[in-house]
C-alpha positions as MATLAB code, in Angstrom:
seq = 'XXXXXXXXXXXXXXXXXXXXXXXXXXXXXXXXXXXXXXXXXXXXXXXXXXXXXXXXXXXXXXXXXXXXXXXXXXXXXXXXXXXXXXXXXXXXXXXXXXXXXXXXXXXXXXXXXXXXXXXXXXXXXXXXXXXXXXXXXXXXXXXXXXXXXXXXXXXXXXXXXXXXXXXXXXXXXXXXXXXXXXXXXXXXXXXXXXXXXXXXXXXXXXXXXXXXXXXXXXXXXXXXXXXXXXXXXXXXXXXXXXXXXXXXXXXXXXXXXXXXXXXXXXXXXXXXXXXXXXXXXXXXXXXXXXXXXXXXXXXXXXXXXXXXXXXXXXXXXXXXXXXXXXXXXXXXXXXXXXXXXXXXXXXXXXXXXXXXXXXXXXXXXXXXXXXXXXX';
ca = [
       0.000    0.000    0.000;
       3.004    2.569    0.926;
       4.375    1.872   -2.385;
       1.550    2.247   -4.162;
       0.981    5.591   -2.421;
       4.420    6.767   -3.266;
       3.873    6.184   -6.995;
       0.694    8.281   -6.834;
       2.734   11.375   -4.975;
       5.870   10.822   -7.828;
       3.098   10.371  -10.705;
       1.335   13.623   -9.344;
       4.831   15.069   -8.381;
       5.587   14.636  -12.262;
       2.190   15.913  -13.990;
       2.217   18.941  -12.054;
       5.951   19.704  -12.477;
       5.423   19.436  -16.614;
       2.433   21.418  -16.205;
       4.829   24.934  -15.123;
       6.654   23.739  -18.713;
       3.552   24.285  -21.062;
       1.849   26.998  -18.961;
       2.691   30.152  -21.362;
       2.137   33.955  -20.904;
      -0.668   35.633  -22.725;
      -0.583   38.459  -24.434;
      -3.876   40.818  -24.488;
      -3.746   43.133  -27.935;
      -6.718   45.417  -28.181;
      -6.912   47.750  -31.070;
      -8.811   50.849  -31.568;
      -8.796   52.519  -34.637;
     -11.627   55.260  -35.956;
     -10.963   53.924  -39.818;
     -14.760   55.170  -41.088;
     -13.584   59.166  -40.340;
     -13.713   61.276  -43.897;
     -10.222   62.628  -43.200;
      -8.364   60.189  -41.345;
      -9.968   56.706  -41.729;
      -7.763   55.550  -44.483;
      -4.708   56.165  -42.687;
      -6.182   54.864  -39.466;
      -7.033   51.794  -41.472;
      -3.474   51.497  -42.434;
      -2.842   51.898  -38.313;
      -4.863   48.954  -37.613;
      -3.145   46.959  -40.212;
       0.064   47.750  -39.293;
      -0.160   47.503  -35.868;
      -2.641   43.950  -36.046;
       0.178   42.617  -38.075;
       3.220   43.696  -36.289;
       2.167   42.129  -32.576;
       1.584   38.988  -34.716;
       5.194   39.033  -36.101;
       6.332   39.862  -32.436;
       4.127   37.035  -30.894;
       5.037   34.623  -33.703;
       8.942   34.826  -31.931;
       7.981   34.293  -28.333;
       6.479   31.095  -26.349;
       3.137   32.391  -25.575;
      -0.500   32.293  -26.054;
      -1.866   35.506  -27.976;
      -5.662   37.281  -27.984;
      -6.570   39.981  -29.584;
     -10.024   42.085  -30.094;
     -10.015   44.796  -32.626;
     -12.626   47.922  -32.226;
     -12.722   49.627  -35.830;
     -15.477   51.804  -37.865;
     -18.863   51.696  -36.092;
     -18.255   49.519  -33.301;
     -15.158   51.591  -31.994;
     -16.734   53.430  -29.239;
     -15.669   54.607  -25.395;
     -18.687   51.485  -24.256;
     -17.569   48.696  -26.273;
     -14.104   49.068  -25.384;
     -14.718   49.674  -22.068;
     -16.893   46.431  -21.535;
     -14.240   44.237  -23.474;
     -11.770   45.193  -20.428;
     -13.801   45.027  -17.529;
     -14.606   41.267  -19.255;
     -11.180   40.457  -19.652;
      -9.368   36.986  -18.195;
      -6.433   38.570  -17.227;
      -3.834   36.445  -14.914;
      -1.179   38.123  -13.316;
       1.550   37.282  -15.944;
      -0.180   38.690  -18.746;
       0.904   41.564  -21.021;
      -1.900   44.118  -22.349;
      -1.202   46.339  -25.647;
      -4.078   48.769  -26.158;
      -3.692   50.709  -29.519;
      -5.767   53.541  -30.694;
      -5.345   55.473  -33.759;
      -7.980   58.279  -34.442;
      -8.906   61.740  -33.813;
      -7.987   63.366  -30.276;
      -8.018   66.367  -28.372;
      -7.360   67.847  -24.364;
      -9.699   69.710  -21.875;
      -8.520   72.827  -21.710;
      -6.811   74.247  -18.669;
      -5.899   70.585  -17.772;
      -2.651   70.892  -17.640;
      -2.858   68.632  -14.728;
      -3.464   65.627  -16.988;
      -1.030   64.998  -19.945;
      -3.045   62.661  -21.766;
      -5.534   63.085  -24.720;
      -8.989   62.126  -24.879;
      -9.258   59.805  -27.968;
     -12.655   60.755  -29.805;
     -13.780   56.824  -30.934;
     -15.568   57.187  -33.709;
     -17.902   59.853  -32.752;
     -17.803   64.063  -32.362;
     -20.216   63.833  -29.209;
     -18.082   65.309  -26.425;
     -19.655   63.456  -23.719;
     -18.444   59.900  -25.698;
     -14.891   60.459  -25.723;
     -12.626   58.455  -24.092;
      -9.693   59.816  -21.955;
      -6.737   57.696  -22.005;
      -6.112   57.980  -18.537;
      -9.141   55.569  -17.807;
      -7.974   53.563  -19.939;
      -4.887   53.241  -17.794;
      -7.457   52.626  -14.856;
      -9.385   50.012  -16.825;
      -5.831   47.947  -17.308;
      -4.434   48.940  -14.278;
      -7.414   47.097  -12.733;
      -7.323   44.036  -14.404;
      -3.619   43.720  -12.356;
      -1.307   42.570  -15.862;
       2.608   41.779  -15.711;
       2.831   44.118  -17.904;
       0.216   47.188  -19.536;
       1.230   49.179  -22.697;
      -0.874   52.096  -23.868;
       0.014   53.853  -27.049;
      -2.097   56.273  -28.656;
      -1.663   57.461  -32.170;
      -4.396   61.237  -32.021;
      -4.075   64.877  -31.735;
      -3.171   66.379  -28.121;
      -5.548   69.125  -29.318;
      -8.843   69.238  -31.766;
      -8.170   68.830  -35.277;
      -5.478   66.842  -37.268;
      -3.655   67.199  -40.580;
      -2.943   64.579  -42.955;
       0.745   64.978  -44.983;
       3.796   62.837  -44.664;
       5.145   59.749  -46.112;
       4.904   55.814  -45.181;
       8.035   54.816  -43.076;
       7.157   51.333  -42.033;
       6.534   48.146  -43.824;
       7.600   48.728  -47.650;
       8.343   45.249  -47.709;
       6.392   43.793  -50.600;
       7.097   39.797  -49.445;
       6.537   37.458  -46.535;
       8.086   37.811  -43.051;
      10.880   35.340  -42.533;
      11.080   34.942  -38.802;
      14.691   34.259  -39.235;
      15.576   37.628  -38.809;
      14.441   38.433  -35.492;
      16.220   37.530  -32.117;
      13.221   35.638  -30.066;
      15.120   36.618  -27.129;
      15.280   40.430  -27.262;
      11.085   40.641  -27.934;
      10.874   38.123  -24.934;
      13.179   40.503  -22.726;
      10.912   43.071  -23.995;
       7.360   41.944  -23.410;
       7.329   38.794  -21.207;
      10.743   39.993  -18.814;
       9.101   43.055  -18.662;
       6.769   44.407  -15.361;
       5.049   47.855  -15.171;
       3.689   50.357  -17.065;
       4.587   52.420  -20.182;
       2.121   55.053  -21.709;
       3.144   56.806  -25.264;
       1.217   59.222  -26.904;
       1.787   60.752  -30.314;
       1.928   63.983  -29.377;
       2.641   66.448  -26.579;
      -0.438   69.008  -24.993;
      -1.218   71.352  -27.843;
       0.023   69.573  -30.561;
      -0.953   68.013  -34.077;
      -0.911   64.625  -34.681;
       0.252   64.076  -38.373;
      -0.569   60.995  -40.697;
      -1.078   59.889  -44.542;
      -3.033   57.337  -46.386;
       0.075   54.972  -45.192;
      -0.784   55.922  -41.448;
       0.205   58.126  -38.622;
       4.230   59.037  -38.145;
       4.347   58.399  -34.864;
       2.780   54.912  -35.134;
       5.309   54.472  -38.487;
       7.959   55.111  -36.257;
       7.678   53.531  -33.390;
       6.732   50.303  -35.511;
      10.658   50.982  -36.894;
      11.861   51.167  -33.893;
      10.548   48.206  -32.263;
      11.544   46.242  -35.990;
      14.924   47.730  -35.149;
      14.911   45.746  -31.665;
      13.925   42.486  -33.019;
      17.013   42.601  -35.818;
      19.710   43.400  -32.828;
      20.254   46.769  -33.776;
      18.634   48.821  -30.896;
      18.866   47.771  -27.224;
      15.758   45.404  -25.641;
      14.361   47.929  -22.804;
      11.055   50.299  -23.068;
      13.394   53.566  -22.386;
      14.867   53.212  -25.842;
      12.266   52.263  -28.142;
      10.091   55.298  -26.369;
      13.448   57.645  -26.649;
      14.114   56.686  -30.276;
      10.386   56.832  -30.995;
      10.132   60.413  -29.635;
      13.389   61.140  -31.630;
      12.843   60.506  -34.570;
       8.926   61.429  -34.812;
      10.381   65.151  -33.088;
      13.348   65.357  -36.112;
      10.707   64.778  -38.989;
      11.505   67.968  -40.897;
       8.937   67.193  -43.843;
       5.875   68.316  -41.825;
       3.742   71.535  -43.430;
       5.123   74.681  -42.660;
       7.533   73.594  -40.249;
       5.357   72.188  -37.691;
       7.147   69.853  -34.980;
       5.621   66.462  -33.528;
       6.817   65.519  -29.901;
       5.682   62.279  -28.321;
       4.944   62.203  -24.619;
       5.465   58.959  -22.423;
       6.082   57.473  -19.323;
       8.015   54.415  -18.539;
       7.580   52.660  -15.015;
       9.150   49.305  -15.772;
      11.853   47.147  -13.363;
      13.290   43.620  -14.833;
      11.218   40.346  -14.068;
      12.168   37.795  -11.916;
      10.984   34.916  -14.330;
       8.684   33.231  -11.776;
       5.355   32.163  -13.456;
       2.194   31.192  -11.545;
       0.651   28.212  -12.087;
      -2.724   29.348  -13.895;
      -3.685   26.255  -15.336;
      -3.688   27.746  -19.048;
      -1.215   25.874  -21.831;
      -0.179   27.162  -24.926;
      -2.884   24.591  -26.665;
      -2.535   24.808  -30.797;
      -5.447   23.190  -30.504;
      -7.719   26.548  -29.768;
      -9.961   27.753  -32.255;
     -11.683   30.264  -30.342;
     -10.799   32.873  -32.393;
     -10.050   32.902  -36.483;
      -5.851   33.852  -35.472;
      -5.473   30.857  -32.932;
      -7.605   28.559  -35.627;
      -5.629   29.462  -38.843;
      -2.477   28.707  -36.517;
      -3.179   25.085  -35.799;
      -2.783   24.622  -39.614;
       0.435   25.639  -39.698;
       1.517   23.675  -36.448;
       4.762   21.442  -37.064;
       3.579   18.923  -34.706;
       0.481   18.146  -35.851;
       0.498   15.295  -38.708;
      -0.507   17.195  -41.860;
      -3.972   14.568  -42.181;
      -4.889   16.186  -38.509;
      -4.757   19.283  -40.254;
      -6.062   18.987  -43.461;
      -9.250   17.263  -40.538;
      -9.414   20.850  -39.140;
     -10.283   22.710  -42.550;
     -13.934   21.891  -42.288;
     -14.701   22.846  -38.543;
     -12.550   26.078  -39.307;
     -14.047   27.061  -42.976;
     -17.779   26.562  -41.286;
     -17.089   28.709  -38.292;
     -15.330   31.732  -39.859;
     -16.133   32.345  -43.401;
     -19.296   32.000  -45.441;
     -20.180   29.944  -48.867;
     -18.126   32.054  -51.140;
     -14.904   33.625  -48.668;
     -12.084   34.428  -50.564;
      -8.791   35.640  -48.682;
      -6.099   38.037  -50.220;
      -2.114   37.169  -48.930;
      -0.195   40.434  -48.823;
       3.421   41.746  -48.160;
       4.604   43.121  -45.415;
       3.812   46.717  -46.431;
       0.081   45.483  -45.934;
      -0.752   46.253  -49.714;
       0.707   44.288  -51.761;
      -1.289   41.708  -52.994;
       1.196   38.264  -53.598;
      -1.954   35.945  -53.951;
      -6.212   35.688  -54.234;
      -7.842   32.303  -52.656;
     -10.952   31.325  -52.552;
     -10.877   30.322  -48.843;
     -10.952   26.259  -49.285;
      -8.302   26.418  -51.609;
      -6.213   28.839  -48.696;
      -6.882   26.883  -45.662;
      -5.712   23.833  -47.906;
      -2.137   25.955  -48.559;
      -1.409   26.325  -45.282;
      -2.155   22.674  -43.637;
      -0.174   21.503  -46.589;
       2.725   23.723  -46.378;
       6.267   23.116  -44.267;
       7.462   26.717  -44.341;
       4.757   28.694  -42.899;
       5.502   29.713  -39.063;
       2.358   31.527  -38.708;
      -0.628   33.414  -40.626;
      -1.274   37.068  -39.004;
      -4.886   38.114  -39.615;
      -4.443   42.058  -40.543;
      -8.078   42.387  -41.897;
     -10.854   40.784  -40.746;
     -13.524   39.819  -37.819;
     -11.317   37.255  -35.326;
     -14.315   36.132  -33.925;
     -17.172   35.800  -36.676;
     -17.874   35.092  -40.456;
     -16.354   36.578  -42.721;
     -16.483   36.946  -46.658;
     -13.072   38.237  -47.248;
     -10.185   38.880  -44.725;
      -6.796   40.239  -45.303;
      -3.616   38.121  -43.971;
      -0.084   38.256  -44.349;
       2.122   34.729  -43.833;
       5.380   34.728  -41.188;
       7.425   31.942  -42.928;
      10.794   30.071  -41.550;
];
């Protein structure tokens, strides 16, 4: 009997030892982005797809489980995204990005309060969002790590006139040329806070078609990071964000852009909690996690090509069709009917990972937008 009991205790012993070695951090992305605006919305649709698809390259380096909710045209309001936090599963290892790329402007005689109010999508004062409670609304929700960037005017009205920066590649992403380790040092090592805004109190925010110059260059610098040539801490991508978005000297009639942050981060100890979630390729609660499990290595390709059906009949209707694009977001390398897609990608041995830049992650769709990460 003793030695059956001591079996149990090792067998136990061993289960819950292997459990801390497939328990994996998530990381939160929620995007904002006021893309139906008459002067803005194509550039803030650019935003969306530029930002969507660069946390996907980031998260397609590191060990960890990834969710994201995007809040565009209609449905990007101060309630909406406001619900979706105070709903969030958040466990204490986590790592939130919140995004938001639109029009903003300040109280005035606030100088008390650095931060914009982002206007959603609407022009009804008493809907705007400040993006201090959004730092409340993640603060509460207790994350490893919270990172608030905001891409809007520090005052009431924006201009639209400089060039794309980021993303003129026309191909693929070949995850070979990033260093896993300096995006893990940067998001899952990391604890705290850090808040960026585009712009200082009383200042324009400036963007194109291609999307904002702040958001184009902080995008760089963060690219920058993941080749080895900047340093892995939040003090230098903010520094070298603010930098180079302050030197632009192409802006109309001389007019000067000067991010405003705040960085409250210390090193992590690399302790995880046991919180009973694994990094399960197996999840297809959302289109992103789904498309990934066709892609995954260690799944035999006939228990992939088995997952087309379930996935095609949850996501897309009768007649989907799915455009691949470069890196830039525009260029189109290939148009699938869906079946024929989905097929591609259980088949293939050199995708790492499909981001979704365009597209509703958790219902039907007709047509989305992705862009492949490949070995």
């Amino acid at each position: 009997m003793k030695k059956m009991f001591m079996r149990f205790a090792l067998a136990i012993a061993f289960l819950v030892g292997n459990s801390f070695i497939s328990i994996a951090q998530t990381v939160h992305a929620i995007i904002a982005c006021n893309t139906i605006d008459s002067k803005i919305g194509t550039g803030m649709s650019s935003d969306m797809k530029n930002m969507r698809n660069a946390i996907q390259i980031i998260v397609s380096t590191l060990d960890c489980e990834y969710e994201e909710k995007v809040f565009d045209g209609p449905i990007c309001t101060r309630e909406n995204v406001t619900n979706y936090i105070n709903n969030m599963d958040v466990e204490r290892d986590d790592v939130i990005i919140f995004f938001y790329g639109g029009h903003g402007t300040h109280a005035m005689n606030n100088t008390n309060d650095p931060w914009p109010q982002m206007c959603m999508n609407t022009n009804i004062e008493s809907l705007y969002m400040p993006v201090a409670s959004v730092e409340r609304l993640l603060s509460a929700k207790q994350p490893k790590l919270r990172i608030i960037l905001t891409n809007c005017c520090n005052m009431e009205e924006t201009g639209v006139s400089v060039k794309p920066l980021y993303a003129q590649s026309t191909g693929p992403t070949m995850q070979s040329d990033y260093n896993s380790a300096a995006f893990k040092k940067l998001f899952l090592d990391s604890k705290g806070k850090i808040m960026m805004t585009s712009s200082k109190l009383g200042q324009y925010s400036w963007c194109s078609n291609n999307g904002g110059l702040f958001t184009n260059y902080l995008l760089d610098v963060l690219d920058a990071v993941g080749m080895g040539k900047l340093n892995a801490d939040w003090n230098t991508v903010c520094e070298m964000t603010h930098d180079k978005t302050l030197a632009c000297n192409t802006l109309p009639g001389g007019a000067k852009q000067e991010p405003y942050y705040i960085v409250k981060t210390n090193d992590s100890t690399g302790e995880n909690s046991n919180r009973g979630k694994d990094n399960n390729k197996g999840n297809t609660t959302n289109l992103f996690s789904a498309l990934q499990i066709l892609v995954t290595k260690n799944l035999s390709k006939d228990v992939r090509l088995g997952k087309i059906s379930e996935i095609q009949m949850k996501y897309f209707s009768d007649d989907a069709h799915v455009i691949t694009v470069g890196r830039n977001g525009t260029s189109k390398i290939m148009y699938e009917d869906v079946s024929d897609f989905l097929r591609r990608l259980a088949l293939s041995d050199n995708i790492k990972q499909v981001n979704v830049i365009e597209g509703d992650n958790t219902g039907k769709n007709s047509l989305i937008t992705v862009h492949e990460v490949r070995y």
